[in-house]
JSON list of C-alpha atoms in Angstrom, two decimals:
[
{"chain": "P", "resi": 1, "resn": "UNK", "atom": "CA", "xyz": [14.22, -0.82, -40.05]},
{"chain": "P", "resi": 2, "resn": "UNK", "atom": "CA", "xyz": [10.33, -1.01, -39.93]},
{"chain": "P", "resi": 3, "resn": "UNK", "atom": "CA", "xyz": [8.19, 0.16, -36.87]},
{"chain": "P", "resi": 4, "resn": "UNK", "atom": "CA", "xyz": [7.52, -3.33, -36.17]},
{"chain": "P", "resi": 5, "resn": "UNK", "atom": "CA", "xyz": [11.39, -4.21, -36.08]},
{"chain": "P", "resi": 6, "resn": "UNK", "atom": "CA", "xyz": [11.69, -1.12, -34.03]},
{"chain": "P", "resi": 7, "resn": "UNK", "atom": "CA", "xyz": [8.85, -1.87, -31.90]},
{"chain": "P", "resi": 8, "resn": "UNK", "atom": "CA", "xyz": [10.46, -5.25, -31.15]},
{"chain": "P", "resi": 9, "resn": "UNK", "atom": "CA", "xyz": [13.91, -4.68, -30.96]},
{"chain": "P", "resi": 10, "resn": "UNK", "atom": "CA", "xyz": [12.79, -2.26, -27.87]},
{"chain": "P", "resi": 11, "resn": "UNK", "atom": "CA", "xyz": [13.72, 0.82, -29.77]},
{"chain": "P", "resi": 12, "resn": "UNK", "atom": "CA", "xyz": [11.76, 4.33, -29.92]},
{"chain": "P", "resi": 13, "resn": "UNK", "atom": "CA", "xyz": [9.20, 3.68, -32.72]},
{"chain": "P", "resi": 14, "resn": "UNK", "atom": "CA", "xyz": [5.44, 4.99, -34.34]},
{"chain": "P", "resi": 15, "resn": "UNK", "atom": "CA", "xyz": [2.70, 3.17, -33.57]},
{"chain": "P", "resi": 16, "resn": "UNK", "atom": "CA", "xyz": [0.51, 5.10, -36.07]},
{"chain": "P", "resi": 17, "resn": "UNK", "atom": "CA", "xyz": [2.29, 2.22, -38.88]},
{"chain": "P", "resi": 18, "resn": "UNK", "atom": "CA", "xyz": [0.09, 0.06, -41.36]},
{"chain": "P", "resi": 19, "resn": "UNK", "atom": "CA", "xyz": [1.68, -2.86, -40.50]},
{"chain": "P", "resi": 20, "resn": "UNK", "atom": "CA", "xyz": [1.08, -2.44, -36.60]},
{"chain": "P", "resi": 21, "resn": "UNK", "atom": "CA", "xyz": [-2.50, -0.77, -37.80]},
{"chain": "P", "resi": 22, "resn": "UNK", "atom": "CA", "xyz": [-2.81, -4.47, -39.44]},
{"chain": "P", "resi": 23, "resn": "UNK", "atom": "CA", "xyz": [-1.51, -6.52, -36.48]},
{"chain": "P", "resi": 24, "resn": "UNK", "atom": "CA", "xyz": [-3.84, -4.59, -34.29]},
{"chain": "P", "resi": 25, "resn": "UNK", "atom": "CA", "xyz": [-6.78, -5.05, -36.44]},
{"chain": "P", "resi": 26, "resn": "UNK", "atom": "CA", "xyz": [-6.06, -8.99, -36.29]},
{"chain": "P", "resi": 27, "resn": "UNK", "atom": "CA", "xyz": [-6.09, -8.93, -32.56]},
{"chain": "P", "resi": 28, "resn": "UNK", "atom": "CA", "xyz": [-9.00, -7.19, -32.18]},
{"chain": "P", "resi": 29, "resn": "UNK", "atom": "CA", "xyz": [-10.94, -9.72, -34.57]},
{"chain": "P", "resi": 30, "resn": "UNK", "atom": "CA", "xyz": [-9.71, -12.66, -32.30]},
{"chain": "P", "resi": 31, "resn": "UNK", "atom": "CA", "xyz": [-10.66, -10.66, -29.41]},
{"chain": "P", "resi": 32, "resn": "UNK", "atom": "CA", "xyz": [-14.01, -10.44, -30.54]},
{"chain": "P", "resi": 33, "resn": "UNK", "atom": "CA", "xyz": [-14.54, -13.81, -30.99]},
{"chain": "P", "resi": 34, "resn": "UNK", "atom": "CA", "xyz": [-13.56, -14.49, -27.92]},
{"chain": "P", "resi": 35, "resn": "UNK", "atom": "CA", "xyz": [-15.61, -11.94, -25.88]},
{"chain": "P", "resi": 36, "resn": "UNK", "atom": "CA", "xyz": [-19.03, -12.80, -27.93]},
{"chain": "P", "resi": 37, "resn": "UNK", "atom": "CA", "xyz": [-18.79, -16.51, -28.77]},
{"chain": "P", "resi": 38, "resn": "UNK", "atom": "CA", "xyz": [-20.79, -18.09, -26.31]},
{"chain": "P", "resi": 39, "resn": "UNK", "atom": "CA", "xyz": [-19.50, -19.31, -22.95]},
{"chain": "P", "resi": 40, "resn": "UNK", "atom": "CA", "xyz": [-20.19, -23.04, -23.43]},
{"chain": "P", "resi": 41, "resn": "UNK", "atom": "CA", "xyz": [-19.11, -23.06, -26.94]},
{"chain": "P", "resi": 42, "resn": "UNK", "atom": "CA", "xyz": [-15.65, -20.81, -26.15]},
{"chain": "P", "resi": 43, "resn": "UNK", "atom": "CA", "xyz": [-14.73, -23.17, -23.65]},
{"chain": "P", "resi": 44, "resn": "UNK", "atom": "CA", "xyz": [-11.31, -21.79, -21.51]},
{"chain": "P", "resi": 45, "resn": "UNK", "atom": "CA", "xyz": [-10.13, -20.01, -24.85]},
{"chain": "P", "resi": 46, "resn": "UNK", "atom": "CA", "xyz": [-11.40, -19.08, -27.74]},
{"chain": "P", "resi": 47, "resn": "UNK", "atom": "CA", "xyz": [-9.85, -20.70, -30.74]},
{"chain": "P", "resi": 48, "resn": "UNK", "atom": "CA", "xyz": [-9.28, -17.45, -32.79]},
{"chain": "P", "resi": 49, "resn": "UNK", "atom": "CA", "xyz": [-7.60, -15.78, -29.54]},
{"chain": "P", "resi": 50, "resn": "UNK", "atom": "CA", "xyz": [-5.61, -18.96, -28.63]},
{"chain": "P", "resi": 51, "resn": "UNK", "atom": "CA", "xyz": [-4.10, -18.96, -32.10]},
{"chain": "P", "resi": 52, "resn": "UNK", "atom": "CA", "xyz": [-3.07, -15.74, -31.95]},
{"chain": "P", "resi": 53, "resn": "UNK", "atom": "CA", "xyz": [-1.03, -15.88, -28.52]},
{"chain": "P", "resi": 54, "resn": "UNK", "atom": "CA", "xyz": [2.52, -16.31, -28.32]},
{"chain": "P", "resi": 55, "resn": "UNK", "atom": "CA", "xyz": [2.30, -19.30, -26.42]},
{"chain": "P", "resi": 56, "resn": "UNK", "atom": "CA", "xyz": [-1.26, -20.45, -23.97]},
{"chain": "P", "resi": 57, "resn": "UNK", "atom": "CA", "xyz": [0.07, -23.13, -21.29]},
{"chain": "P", "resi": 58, "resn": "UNK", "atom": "CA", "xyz": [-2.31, -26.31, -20.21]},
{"chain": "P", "resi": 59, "resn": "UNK", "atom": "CA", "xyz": [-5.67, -25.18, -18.66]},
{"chain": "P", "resi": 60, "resn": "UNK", "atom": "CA", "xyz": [-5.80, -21.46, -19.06]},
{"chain": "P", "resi": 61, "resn": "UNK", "atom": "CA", "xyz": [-8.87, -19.74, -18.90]},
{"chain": "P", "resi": 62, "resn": "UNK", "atom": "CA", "xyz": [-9.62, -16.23, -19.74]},
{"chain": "P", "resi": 63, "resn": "UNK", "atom": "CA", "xyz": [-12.58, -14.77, -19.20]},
{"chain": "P", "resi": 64, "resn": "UNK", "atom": "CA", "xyz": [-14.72, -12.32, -21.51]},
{"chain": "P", "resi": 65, "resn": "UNK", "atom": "CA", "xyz": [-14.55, -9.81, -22.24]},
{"chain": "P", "resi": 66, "resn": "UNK", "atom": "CA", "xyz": [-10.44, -9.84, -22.71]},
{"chain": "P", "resi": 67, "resn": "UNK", "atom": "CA", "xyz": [-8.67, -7.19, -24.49]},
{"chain": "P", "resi": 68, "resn": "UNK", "atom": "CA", "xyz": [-4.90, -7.66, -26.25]},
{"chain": "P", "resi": 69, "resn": "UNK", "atom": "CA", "xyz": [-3.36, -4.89, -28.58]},
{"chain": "P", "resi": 70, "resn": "UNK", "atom": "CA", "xyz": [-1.44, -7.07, -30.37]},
{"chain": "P", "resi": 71, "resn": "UNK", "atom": "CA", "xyz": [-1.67, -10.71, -28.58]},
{"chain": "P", "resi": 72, "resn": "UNK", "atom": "CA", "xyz": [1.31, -12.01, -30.69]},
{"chain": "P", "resi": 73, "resn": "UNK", "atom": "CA", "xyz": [3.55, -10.82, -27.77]},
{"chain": "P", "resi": 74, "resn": "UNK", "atom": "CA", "xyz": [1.10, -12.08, -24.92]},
{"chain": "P", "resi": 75, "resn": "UNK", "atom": "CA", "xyz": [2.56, -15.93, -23.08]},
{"chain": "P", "resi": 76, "resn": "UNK", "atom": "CA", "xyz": [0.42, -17.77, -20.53]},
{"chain": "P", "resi": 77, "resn": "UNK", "atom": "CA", "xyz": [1.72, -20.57, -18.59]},
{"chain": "P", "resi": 78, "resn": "UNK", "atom": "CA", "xyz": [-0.09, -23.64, -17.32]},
{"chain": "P", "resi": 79, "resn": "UNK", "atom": "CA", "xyz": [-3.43, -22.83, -15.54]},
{"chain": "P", "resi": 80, "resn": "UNK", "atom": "CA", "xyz": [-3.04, -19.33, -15.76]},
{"chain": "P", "resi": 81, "resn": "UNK", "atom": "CA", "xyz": [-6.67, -17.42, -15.50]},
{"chain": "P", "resi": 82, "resn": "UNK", "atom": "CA", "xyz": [-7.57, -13.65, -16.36]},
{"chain": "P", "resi": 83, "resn": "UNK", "atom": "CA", "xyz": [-10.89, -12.90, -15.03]},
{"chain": "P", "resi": 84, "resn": "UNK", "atom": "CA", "xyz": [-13.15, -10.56, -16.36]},
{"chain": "P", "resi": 85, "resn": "UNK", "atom": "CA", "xyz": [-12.20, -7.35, -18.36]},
{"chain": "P", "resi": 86, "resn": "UNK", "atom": "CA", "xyz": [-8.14, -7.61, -18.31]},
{"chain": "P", "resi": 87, "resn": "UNK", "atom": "CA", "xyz": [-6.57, -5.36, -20.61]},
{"chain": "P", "resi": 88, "resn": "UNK", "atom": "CA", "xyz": [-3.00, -6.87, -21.92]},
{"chain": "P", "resi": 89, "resn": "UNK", "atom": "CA", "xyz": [-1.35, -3.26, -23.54]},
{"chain": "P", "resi": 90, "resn": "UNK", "atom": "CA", "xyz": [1.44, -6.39, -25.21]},
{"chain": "P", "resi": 91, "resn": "UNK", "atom": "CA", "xyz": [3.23, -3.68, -27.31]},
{"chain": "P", "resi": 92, "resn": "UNK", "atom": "CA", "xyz": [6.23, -5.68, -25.76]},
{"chain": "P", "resi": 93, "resn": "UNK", "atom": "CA", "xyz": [6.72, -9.33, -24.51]},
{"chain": "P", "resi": 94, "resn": "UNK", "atom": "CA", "xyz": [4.26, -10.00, -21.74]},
{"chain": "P", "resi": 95, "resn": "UNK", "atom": "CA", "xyz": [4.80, -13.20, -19.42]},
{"chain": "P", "resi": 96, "resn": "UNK", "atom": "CA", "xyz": [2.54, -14.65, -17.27]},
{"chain": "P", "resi": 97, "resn": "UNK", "atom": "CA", "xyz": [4.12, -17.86, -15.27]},
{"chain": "P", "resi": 98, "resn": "UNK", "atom": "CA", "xyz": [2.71, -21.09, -14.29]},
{"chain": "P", "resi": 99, "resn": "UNK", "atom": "CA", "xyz": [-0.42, -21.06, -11.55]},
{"chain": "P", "resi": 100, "resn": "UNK", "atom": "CA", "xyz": [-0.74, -17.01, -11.90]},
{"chain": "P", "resi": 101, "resn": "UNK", "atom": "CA", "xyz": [-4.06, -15.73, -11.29]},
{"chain": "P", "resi": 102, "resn": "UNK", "atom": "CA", "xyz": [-5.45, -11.89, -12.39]},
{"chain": "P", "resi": 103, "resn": "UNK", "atom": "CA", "xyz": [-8.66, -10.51, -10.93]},
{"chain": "P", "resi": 104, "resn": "UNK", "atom": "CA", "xyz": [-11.21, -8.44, -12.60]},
{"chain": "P", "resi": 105, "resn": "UNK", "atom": "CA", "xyz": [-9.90, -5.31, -14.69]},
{"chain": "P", "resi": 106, "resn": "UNK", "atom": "CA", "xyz": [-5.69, -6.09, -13.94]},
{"chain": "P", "resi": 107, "resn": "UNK", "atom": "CA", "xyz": [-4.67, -3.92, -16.77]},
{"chain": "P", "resi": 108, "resn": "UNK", "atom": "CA", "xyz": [-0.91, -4.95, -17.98]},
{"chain": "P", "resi": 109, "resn": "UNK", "atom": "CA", "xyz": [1.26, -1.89, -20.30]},
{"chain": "P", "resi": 110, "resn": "UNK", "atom": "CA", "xyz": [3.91, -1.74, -22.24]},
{"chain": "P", "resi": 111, "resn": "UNK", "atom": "CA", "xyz": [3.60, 0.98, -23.54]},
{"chain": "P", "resi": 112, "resn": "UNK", "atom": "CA", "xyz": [5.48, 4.18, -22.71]},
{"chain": "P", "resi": 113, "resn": "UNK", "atom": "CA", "xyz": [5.02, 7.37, -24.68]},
{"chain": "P", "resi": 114, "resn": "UNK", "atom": "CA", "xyz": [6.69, 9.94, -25.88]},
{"chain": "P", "resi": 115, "resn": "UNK", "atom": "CA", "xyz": [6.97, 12.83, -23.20]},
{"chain": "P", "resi": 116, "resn": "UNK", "atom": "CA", "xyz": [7.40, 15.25, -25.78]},
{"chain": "P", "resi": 117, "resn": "UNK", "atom": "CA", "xyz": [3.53, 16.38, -26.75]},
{"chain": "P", "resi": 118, "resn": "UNK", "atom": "CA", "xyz": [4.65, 16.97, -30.11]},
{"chain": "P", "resi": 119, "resn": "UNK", "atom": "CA", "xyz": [6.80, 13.46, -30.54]},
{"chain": "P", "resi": 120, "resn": "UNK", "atom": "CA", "xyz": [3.68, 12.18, -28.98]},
{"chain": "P", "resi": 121, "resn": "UNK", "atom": "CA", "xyz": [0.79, 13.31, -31.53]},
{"chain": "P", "resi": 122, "resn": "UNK", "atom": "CA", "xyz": [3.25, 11.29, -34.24]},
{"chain": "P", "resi": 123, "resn": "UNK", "atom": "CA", "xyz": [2.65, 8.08, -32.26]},
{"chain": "P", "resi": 124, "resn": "UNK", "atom": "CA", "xyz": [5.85, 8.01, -30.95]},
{"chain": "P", "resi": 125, "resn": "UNK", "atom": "CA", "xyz": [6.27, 5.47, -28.29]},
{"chain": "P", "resi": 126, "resn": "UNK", "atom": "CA", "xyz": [8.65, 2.57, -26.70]},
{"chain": "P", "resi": 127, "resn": "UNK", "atom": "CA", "xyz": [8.02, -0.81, -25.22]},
{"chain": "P", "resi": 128, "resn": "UNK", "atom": "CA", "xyz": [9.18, -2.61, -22.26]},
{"chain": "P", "resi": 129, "resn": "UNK", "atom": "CA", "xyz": [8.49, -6.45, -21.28]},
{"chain": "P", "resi": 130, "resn": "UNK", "atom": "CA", "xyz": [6.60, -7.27, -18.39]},
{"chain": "P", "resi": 131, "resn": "UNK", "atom": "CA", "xyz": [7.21, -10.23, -16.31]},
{"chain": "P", "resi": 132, "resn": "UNK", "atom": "CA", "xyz": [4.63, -12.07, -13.82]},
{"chain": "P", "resi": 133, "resn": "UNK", "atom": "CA", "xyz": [6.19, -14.84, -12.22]},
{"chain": "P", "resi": 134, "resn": "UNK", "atom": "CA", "xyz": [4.57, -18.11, -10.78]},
{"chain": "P", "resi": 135, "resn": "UNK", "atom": "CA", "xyz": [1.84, -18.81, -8.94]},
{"chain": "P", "resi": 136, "resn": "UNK", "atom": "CA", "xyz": [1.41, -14.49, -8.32]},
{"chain": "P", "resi": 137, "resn": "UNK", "atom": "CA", "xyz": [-2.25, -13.50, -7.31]},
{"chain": "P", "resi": 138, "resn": "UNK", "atom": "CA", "xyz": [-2.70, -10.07, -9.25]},
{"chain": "P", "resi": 139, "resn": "UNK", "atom": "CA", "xyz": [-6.04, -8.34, -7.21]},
{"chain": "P", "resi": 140, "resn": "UNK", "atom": "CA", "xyz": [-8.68, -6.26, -9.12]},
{"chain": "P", "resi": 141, "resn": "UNK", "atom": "CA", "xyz": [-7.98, -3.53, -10.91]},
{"chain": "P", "resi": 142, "resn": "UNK", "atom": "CA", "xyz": [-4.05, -3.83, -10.25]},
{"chain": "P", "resi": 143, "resn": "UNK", "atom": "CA", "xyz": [-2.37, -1.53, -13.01]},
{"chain": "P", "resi": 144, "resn": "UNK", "atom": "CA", "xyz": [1.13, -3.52, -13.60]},
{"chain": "P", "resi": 145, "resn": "UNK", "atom": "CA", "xyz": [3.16, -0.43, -15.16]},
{"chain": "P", "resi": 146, "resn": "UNK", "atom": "CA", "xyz": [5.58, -1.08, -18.36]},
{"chain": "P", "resi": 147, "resn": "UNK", "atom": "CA", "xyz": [8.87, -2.72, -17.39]},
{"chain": "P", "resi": 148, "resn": "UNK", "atom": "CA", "xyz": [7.62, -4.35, -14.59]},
{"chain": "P", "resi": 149, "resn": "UNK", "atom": "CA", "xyz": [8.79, -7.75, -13.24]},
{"chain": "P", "resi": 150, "resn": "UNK", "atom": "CA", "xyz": [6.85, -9.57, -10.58]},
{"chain": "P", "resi": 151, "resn": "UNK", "atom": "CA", "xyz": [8.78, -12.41, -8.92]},
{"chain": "P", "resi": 152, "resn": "UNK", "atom": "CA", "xyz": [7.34, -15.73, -8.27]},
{"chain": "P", "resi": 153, "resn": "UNK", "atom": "CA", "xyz": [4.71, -16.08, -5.58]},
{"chain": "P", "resi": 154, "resn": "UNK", "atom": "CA", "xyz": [4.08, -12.35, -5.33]},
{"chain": "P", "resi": 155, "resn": "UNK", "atom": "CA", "xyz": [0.79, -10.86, -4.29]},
{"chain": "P", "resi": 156, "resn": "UNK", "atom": "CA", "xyz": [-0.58, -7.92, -5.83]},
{"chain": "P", "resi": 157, "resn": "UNK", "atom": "CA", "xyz": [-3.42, -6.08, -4.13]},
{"chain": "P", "resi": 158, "resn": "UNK", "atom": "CA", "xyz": [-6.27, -4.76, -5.63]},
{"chain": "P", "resi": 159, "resn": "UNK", "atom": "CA", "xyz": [-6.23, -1.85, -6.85]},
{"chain": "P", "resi": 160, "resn": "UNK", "atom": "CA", "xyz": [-3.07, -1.60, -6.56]},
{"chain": "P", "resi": 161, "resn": "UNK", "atom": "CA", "xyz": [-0.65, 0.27, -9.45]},
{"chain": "P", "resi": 162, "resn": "UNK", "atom": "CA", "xyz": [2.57, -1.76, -9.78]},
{"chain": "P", "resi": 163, "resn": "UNK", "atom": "CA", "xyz": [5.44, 1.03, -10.96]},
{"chain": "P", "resi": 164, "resn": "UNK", "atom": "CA", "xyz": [8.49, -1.28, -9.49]},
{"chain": "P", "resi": 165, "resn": "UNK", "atom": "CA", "xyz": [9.86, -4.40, -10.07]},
{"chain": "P", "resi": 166, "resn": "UNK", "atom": "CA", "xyz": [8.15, -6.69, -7.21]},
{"chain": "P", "resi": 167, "resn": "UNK", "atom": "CA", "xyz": [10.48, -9.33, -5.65]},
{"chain": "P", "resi": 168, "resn": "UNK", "atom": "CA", "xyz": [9.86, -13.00, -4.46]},
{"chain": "P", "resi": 169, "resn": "UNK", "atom": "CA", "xyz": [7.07, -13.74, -2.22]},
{"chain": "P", "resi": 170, "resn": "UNK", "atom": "CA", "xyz": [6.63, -10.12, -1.38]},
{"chain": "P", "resi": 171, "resn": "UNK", "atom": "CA", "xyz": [2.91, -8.67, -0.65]},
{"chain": "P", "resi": 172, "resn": "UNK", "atom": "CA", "xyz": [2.57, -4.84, -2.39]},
{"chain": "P", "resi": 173, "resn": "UNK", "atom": "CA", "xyz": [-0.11, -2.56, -1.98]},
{"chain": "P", "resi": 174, "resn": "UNK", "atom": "CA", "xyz": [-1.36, 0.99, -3.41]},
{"chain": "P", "resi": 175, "resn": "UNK", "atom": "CA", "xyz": [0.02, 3.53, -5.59]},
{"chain": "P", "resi": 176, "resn": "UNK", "atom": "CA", "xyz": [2.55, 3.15, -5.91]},
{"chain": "P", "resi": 177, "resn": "UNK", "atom": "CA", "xyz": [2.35, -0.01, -4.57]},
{"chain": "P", "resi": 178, "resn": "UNK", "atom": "CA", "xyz": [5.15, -0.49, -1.63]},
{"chain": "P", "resi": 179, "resn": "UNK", "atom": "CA", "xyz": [5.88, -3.51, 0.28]},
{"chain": "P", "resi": 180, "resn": "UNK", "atom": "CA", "xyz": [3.32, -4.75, 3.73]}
]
């Protein structure tokens, strides 16, 4: 099996792989178009990043600069919008629902790493999926931790660092973020 298959089969794996080296190289390319094509010519997406996305819903807008590791793994609903400097870690399946908004700097992982320092210098690391349901307001600088599933119309506050799964509706704050 191949770090990749690893990677998405949600097994242990090493990131330090040439395919995943490749795969992050390719993001990082469409990333950069994105983040220094200008704004009127870039539009809500820039074509290099929205061809590398799993899937980009009607009318989403991200704003630069955007960073992806891997993008192929990254979904947006319909009018979903990232502002400024988001950071999508998308070592795993990341899913943003329909209406969801993200203030400045959220930062999403996937990524968890190997608590063993010397497993850890190798690269070894695991993915989990992170789920943002519909119509969720994410404040700035909300870390959303890997594994973590927000339910639909959720509010996140900013600043906030999301370790738990977030239910329906609620309103978390802090870190770790509890229910108000």
């Amino acid at each position: 099996m191949t770090e990749r298959q690893k990677m998405e089969a949600g097994d242990w794996y090493r990131c330090l792989d040439p395919e995943l080296d490749a795969l992050r190289a390719t993001a990082r390319r469409a990333v950069h178009a994105h983040n220094t094509c200008p704004p009127d010519e870039r539009g809500n997406l820039a074509p290099e990043l929205a061809a590398l996305l799993a899937h980009v819903g009607q009318d989403c807008f991200v704003e630069a600069p955007f960073h992806c590791a891997y993008g192929i793994n990254l979904s947006l609903g319909d009018r979903v919008y990232l502002n400024a400097g988001c950071v999508v870690l998308d070592t795993a399946p990341v899913r943003i629902g329909n209406d969801t908004m993200l203030g400045p700097t959220v930062q999403i992982y996937c990524a968890e790493h190997a608590k063993d320092p010397a497993l850890r210098a190798q690269g070894l690391e695991i993915a989990h999926p992170v789920t943002i349901g519909e119509n969720v307001w994410i404040g700035g600088g909300a870390i959303i931790m890997p594994g973590v599933t927000i339910g639909d119309r959720a509010i996140i506050g900013a600043g906030s660092i999301v370790t738990k799964d977030v239910p329906p509706r609620a309103t978390v704050v802090g870190n770790p973020a509890r229910a108000i």
